[in-house]
Short mmCIF file of C-alpha atoms in Angstrom, two decimals:
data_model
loop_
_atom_site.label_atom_id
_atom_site.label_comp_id
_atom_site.label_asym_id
_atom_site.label_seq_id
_atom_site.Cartn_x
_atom_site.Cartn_y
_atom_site.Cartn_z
CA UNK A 837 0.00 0.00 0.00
CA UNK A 838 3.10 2.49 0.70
CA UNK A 839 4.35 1.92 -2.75
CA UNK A 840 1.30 2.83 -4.60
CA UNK A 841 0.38 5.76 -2.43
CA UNK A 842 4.22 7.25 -3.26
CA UNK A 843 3.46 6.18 -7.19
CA UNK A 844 -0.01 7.84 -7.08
CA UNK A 845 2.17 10.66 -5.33
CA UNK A 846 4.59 10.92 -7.94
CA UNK A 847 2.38 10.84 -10.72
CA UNK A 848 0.44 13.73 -9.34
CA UNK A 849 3.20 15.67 -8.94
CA UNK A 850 4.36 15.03 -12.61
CA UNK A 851 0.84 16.34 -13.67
CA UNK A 852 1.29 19.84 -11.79
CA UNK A 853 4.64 20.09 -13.45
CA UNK A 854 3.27 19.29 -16.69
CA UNK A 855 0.35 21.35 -16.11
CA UNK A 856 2.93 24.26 -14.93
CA UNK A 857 4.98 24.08 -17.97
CA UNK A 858 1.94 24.16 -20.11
CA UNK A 859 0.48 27.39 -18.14
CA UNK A 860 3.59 28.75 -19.18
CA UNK A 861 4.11 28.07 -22.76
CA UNK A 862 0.11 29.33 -23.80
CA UNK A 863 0.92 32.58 -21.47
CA UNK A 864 4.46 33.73 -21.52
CA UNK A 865 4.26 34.04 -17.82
CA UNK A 866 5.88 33.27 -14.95
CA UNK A 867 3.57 34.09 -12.71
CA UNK A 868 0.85 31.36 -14.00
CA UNK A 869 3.35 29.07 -14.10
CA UNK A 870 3.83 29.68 -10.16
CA UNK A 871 -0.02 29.72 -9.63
CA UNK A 872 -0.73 26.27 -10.97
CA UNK A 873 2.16 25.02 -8.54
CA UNK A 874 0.75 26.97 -5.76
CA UNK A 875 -2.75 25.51 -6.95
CA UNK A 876 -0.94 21.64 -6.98
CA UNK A 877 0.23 22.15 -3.54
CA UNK A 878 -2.78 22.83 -1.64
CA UNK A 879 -5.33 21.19 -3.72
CA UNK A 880 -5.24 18.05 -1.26
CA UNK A 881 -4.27 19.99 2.09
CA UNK A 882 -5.88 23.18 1.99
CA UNK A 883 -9.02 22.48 4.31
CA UNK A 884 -6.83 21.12 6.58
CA UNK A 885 -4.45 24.30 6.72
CA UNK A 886 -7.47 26.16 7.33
CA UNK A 887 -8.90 23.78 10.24
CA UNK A 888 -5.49 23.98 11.81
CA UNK A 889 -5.66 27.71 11.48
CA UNK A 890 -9.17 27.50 13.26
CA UNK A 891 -8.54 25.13 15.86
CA UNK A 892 -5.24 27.26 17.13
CA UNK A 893 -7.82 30.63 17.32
CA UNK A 894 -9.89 28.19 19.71
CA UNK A 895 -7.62 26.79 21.38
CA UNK A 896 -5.66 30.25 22.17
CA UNK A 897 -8.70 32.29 23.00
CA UNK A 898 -12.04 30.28 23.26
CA UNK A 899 -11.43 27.14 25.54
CA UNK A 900 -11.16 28.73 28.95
CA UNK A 901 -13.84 27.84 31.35
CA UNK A 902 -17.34 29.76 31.23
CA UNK A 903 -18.84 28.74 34.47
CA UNK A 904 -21.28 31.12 35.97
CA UNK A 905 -22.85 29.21 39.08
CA UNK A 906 -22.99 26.15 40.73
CA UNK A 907 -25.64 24.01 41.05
CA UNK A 908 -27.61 23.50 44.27
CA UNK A 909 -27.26 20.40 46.45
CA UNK A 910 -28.80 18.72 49.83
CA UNK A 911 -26.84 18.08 52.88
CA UNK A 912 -25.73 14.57 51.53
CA UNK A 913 -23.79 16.84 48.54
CA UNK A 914 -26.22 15.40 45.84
CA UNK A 915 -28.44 17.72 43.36
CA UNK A 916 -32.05 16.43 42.31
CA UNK A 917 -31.76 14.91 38.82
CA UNK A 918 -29.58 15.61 36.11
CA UNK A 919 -29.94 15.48 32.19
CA UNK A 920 -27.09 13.56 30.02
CA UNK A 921 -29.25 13.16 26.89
CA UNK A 922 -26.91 15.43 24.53
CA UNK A 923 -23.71 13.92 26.06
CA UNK A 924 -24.19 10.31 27.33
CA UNK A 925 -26.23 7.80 25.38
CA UNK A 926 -26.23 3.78 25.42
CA UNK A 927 -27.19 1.18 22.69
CA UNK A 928 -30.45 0.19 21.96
CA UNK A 929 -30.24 -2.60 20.13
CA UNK A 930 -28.45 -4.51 22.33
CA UNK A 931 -30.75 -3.65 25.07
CA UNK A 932 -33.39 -4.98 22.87
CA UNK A 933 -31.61 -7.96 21.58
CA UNK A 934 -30.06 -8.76 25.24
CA UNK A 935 -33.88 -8.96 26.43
CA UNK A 936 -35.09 -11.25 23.86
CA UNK A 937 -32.68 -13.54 24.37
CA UNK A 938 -32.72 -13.93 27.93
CA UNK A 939 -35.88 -13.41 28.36
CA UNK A 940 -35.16 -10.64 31.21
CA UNK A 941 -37.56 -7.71 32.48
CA UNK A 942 -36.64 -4.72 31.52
CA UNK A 943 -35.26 -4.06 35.39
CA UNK A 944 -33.41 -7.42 35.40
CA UNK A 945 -32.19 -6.49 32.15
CA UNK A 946 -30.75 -3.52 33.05
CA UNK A 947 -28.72 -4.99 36.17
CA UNK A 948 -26.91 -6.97 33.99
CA UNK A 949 -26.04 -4.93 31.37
CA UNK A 950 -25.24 -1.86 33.06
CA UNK A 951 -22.32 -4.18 35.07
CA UNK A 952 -19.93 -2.43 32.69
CA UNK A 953 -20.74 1.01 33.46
CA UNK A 954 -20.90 0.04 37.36
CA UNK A 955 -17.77 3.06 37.73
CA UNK A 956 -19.50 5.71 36.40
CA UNK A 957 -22.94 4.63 37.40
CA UNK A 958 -21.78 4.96 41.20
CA UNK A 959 -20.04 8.03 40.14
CA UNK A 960 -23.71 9.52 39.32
CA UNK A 961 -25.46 7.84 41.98
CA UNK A 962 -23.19 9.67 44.32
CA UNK A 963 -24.44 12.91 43.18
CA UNK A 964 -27.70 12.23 42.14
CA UNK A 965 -30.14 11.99 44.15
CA UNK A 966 -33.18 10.87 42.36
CA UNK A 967 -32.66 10.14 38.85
CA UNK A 968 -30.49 10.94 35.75
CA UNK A 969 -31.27 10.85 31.77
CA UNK A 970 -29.56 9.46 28.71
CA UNK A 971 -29.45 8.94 25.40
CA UNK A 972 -29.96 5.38 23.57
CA UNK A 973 -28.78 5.18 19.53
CA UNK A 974 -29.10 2.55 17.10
CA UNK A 975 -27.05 2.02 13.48
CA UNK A 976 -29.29 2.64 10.30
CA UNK A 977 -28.59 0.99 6.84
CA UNK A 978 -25.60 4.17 6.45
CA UNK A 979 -23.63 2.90 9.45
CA UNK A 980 -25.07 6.34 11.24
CA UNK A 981 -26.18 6.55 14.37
CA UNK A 982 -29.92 7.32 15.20
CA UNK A 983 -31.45 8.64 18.54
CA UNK A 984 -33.92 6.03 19.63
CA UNK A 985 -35.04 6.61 22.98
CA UNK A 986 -34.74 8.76 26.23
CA UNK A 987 -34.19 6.90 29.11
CA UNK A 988 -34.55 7.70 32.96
CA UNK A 989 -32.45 5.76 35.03
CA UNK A 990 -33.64 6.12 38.96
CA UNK A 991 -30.89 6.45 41.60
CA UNK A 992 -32.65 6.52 44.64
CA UNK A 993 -32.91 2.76 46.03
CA UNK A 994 -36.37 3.46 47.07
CA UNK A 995 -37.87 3.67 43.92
CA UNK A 996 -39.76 0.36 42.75
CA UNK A 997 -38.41 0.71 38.88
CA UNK A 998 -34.64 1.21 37.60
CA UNK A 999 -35.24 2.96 34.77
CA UNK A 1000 -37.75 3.59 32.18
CA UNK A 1001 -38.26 5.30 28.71
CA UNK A 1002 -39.55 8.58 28.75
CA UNK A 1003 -40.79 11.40 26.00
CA UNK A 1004 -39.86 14.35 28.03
CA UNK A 1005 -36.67 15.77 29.42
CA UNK A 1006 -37.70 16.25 33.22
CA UNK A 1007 -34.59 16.50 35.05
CA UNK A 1008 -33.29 19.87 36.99
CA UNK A 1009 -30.00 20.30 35.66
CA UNK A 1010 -30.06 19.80 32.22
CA UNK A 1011 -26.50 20.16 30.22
CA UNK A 1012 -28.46 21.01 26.60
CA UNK A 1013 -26.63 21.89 23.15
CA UNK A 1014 -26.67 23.77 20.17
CA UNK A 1015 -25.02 22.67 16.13
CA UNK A 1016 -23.61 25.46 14.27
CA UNK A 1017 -22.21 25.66 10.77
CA UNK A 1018 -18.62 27.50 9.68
CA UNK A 1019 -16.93 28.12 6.24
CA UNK A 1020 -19.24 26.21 4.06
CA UNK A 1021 -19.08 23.04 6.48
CA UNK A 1022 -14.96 23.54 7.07
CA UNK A 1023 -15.87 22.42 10.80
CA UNK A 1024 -18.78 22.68 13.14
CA UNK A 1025 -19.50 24.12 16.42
CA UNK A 1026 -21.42 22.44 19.42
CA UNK A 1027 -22.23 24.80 22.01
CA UNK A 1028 -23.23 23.16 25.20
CA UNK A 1029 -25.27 24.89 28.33
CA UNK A 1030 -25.67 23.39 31.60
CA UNK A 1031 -28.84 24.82 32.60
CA UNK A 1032 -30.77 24.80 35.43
CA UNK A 1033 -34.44 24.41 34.76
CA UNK A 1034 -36.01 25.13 38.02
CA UNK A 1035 -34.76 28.47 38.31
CA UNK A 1036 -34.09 29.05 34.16
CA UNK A 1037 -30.60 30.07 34.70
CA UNK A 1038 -27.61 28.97 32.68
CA UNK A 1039 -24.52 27.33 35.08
CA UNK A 1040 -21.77 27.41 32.45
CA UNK A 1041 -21.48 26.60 28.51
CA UNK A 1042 -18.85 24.68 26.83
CA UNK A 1043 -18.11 24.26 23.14
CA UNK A 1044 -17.24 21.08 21.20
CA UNK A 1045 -15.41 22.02 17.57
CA UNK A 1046 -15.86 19.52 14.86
CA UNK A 1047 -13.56 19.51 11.82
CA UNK A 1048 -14.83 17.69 9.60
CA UNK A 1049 -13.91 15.51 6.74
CA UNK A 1050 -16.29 17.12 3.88
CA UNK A 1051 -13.95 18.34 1.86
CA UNK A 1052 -11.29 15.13 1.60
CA UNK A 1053 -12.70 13.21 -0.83
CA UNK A 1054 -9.52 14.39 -3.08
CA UNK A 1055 -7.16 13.65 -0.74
CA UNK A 1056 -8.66 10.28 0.64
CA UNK A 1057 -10.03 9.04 -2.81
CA UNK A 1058 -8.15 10.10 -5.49
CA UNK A 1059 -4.42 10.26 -3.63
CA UNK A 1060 -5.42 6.83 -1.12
CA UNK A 1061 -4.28 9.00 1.63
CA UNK A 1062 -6.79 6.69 3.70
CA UNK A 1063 -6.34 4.00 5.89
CA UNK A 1064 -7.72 0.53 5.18
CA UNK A 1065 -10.76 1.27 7.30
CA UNK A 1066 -11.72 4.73 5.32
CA UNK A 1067 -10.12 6.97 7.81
CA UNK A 1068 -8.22 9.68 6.47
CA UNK A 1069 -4.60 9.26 7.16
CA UNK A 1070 -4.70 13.53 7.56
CA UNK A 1071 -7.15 15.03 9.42
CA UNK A 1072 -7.35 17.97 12.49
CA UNK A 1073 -8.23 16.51 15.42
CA UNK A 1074 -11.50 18.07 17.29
CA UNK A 1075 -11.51 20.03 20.59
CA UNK A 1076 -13.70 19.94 23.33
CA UNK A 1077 -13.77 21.92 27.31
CA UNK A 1078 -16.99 20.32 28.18
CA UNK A 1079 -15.48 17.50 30.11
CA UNK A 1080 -13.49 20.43 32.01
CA UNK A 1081 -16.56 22.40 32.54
CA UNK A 1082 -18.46 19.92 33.64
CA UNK A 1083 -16.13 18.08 36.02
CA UNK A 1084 -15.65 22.25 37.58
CA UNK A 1085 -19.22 22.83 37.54
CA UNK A 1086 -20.61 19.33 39.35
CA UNK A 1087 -17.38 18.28 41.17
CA UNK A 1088 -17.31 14.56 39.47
CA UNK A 1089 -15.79 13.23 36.88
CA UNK A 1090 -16.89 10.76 34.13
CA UNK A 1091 -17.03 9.70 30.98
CA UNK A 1092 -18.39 12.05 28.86
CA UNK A 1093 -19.14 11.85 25.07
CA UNK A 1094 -20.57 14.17 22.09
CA UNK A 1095 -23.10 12.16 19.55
CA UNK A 1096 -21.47 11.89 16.45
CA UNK A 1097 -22.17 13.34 13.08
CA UNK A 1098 -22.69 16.82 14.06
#
């Protein structure tokens, strides 16, 4: 695979000289001849030069913490309910499948698969006090992922279910997000709030900066600059501060994620 990327790399570079040489003879000028060189040289990096550009301007001036109050808690240190459903999601198909198959209620169910989130489930249950929301996602026939269901998963031991699917975002805290669009889809920006609903005031906001690949076809397709699996070999890597925020805001840490495909 090296060897035919450098071949396909050499040939290319062959054409721009070609091309260059061409520009030159039809014009007289130098100066076209530079332009289809300059043209030859960024045609398969030029959206990332820009992305880089983008993501140092973030990471310079926009990624410092925007936290404007904390949340309020009982004497036990926990806050009422919190919603994950824009940042913490869980499959389900398997949930489906996994039921089917064993036969399980949806209670028992969720006692055995949730064994491999037991860290950050007692994470949550130490500052929740009566229930917390997520996301659940399922593949379609693209390989994307779809939103399914909401799901409230109860903390308190005293309440008779574990979790169940819901319609409606109920919880007090709520972290909730916005999608914006830059530079004809160069990268987009997910603004996150952590809101509190009872008293409608905003806690702290945190961004999320995709870079996307739109614009590498070129580069991926035409120069294999792709690994085997159809990930580009070049690409900017995307920035987040909500992890940051939200560990400063709610004094815990876990595992936090932004849906893809933004």
């Amino acid at each position: 695979m090296g060897m035919i990327i450098v071949g396909i790399f050499i040939i290319y570079c062959i054409v721009g000289l070609v091309v260059s040489i061409l520009a030159y003879k039809f014009t007289k000028k130098v100066k076209y001849s530079i332009l289809v060189i300059i043209f030859f040289t960024l045609l398969p990096t030029w959206d990332l030069l820009i992305q880089k550009a983008v993501k140092e301007y973030y990471v310079t001036f926009k990624m410092e913490p925007k936290i404007y109050a904390y949340p309020e808690k009982d004497e036990n240190g926990k806050i009422e309910s919190l919603g994950l459903i824009d940042v913490k999601r869980t499959s389900y198909e398997s949930m489906v499948s996994r039921k089917k198959n064993d036969d399980l209620s949806e209670g028992n169910f969720y006692k055995n698969n949730i064994v491999k989130q037991q860290v950050n489930k007692n994470k949550i249950k130490n500052l929740v006090n009566n229930y917390y929301e997520i996301d659940t996602d399922k593949l379609d026939n693209k390989g994307n992922l779809n939103s399914i269901k909401w799901v409230k998963i109860y903390t308190n031991d005293n309440q008779k279910e574990i979790f169940e699917f819901i319609d409606k975002r109920t919880a007090r805290y709520q972290v909730k997000s916005k999608i914006h669009e830059y530079l004809f889809g160069l990268y987009k920006k997910k603004i996150f709030k952590i809101v509190d609903i009872k008293n409608n005031k905003v806690l702290a906001e945190a961004i999320y900066v995709d870079f996307t690949k739109k614009f590498s076809y070129f580069r991926n397709n035409f120069l294999c600059l792709s690994s085997g699996n159809g990930i580009g070999m070049f690409y900017v890597k995307n920035i987040s501060n909500l992890d940051e925020i939200f560990t400063k805001v709610f004094k815990i840490k876990i595992n936090l994620y932004e849906r893809k495909g933004l």
